[in-house]
Every structure is written in structure tokens, then in C-alpha cells.
Amino acid sequence: MQYQFYTADVFTDRLFGGNQLAVFPHSEGITPQLMQKIAAEFNYSETVFVFPPETSQGTRRIRIFTPQTELPFAGHPTIGTAYILAAIGELVLDCNETIIYLEEKIGLVPVKILTQDGVPFYTELTASQLPLFGSETYAISDLAAMLSLEPNDLLCNDYFPQGVSCGVPFLFIPLRNRDAIARVKLNIERWQTLLSNAWASAVYVFCFEPELEESDLRSRMFAPNMGIVEDPATGSAAAAFAGYLAMRHPSPNITLKWVIEQGFEMGRPSILKIETDLIDGQIIAVRVGGSSVLVSNGTMNIPEL
């Protein structure tokens, strides 16, 4: 059978930036085994398969695959799928703002789509799982060696290495500056020894020295456990990162906002906008948003089983 697919660049407003995504809007009949093979064939960070909803609240049900495994939740596939479905006319859009609900393995994920003259230009998800914080600790020297850095390249203050998850756990490692970010080269052998069996095995490095004036932070993400050498824009990590940053803010009642730049070292610059609502010092909501652009469409010949 032939199945139509679309590709988009997510977390960017121009072609050939952001994070690539492939979406199959009508995936009925594709087995999970074939979904995994198709994701490996595209070899993007993720590929999404869309189905009719299974609940009365859901707009669509989606399954998200990296080249090696299925994920319960991921940010750029959620953002990008909503954008593609809106852009190709699969959704009924309200005047300027539409809320849809995507059924994912983690649960129902609300997504806001902003449009102008019927054309989507910005998409924002609200994480269905609030941040969970890990308790694992590591020697700075071990983390530095894993990143091919010196120990003094890592920060060791209120911002310390910590695992956080909004559905997928990431280990957040603060670095001193953009030069250290640029020099990161993940040592796979040391990663296997240190993190391959850890709760948070995906590595997210960041610093407070961005390149762009409108950005607040610079980041890179590596996930060998998912088959991702490096990711140009990681929405699920950004959601967890919002929690990491918020819990270090002194104001107990506030909405916090940050702009993250990622993917610059890969030649795929990406901009992710994150927000966290705090009430009485507790996180009550996390949001991740960004722009996307449609890149291509086509059909794939998939054998009937």
C-alpha cells in the first residue's frame, strides 16, 4: 500500500534549520514493527504515525519513533505534528487560536496552534507530566571526561548536574560558556560506563552565554540510548529544562519564560521557547513552543502483511 507522508523543520522559521520530522497523517494498517523500520529508514530524530483518536477528548492519536525505539512523549514531534496537520488542512481551525489534544503514550497532550489568515505560524504544547527530579549524583571529573572537557569547564553552584523528566529523563549539565559547549564531544565508552543504565541517560549540556541577543541559553543534546548522536532541537528536554530552571528561581509565584538556542553546532539552528508557572514555589504547568516550516511531501510504498 502507499502511505502519504510530510516532512517539516521544527523549531525554526526557515528551511534547513530546526529539527527534521516526518509525519504519516493516516497510518492505519502500519504495524509497530514497520513503524520502527520506517523511522530507521528516515533516520530523523523522530518519525510520527497518526491515527484516529481513541478517546472523546482526543483530536488524534500519535505514535513517536526514533531510529531505535518508541517514545512515550517527545516535544518536537508533538509540535511538528500539530503544525503539519494544521498546514495540510487535516484540522478544523478557529479564527486565530486552536487547541487540539494529541493522545500519546504518556497521556493527553494539549497543543495550541496560532494562525494568521488561516496559516499556522506558532505551536505550543503543555506538558502532560510535570517535571520529576532525579537524585543520582556524579563526580564532576567523570562527567567532564565523558564530555571530553576539563572539570573546570563545568559549573558547580546552584546549577549542578541533575536528571529531570517530563516523560523522558535527561541529565542536565551546566557548562561555563559557549566555548565549552562547542568543545563537547561525547565519549561513548565513558557514557556507557557512567550513564547507559542510569534513569537519565540522555545528556543535555547548556550555558548562559547564547549567541543571539533574543536567546537566554545555549544547549546541545546527545542520546545514544535512543539512536540519536546529537539532536538539533529537543522539545521534551526543553520541558524538563523549564522545570530544572524554575526550581532555582527565588520567586514563588510567577510565570517564567526563557528562549533556548540549540543545534547551532550542527548547522541546524533552532529556537525553543519555554514557560513555567509557579504557585507557592510549586510548578503547576510547563509549556514549550516554536515555529515550524513545511518542507516536503511524498508517498512510501509499504508492503501489506
PDB file of C-alpha atoms in Angstrom, residues 24 66 166 174 183 210 215 224 238:
ATOM      1  CA  PHE A  24       2.318   9.975   8.293  1.00  0.00           C
ATOM      2  CA  THR A  66      13.300   7.339  16.973  1.00  0.00           C
ATOM      3  CA  CYS A 166       8.565  15.369  31.761  1.00  0.00           C
ATOM      4  CA  PRO A 174      25.696  23.236  33.162  1.00  0.00           C
ATOM      5  CA  ARG A 183      34.134  21.649  22.526  1.00  0.00           C
ATOM      6  CA  PRO A 210      23.894  32.424  23.965  1.00  0.00           C
ATOM      7  CA  SER A 215      18.142  33.993  23.488  1.00  0.00           C
ATOM      8  CA  PRO A 224      22.938   7.344  22.247  1.00  0.00           C
ATOM      9  CA  ALA A 238      13.154  21.725  26.950  1.00  0.00           C
TER      10      ALA A 238
END
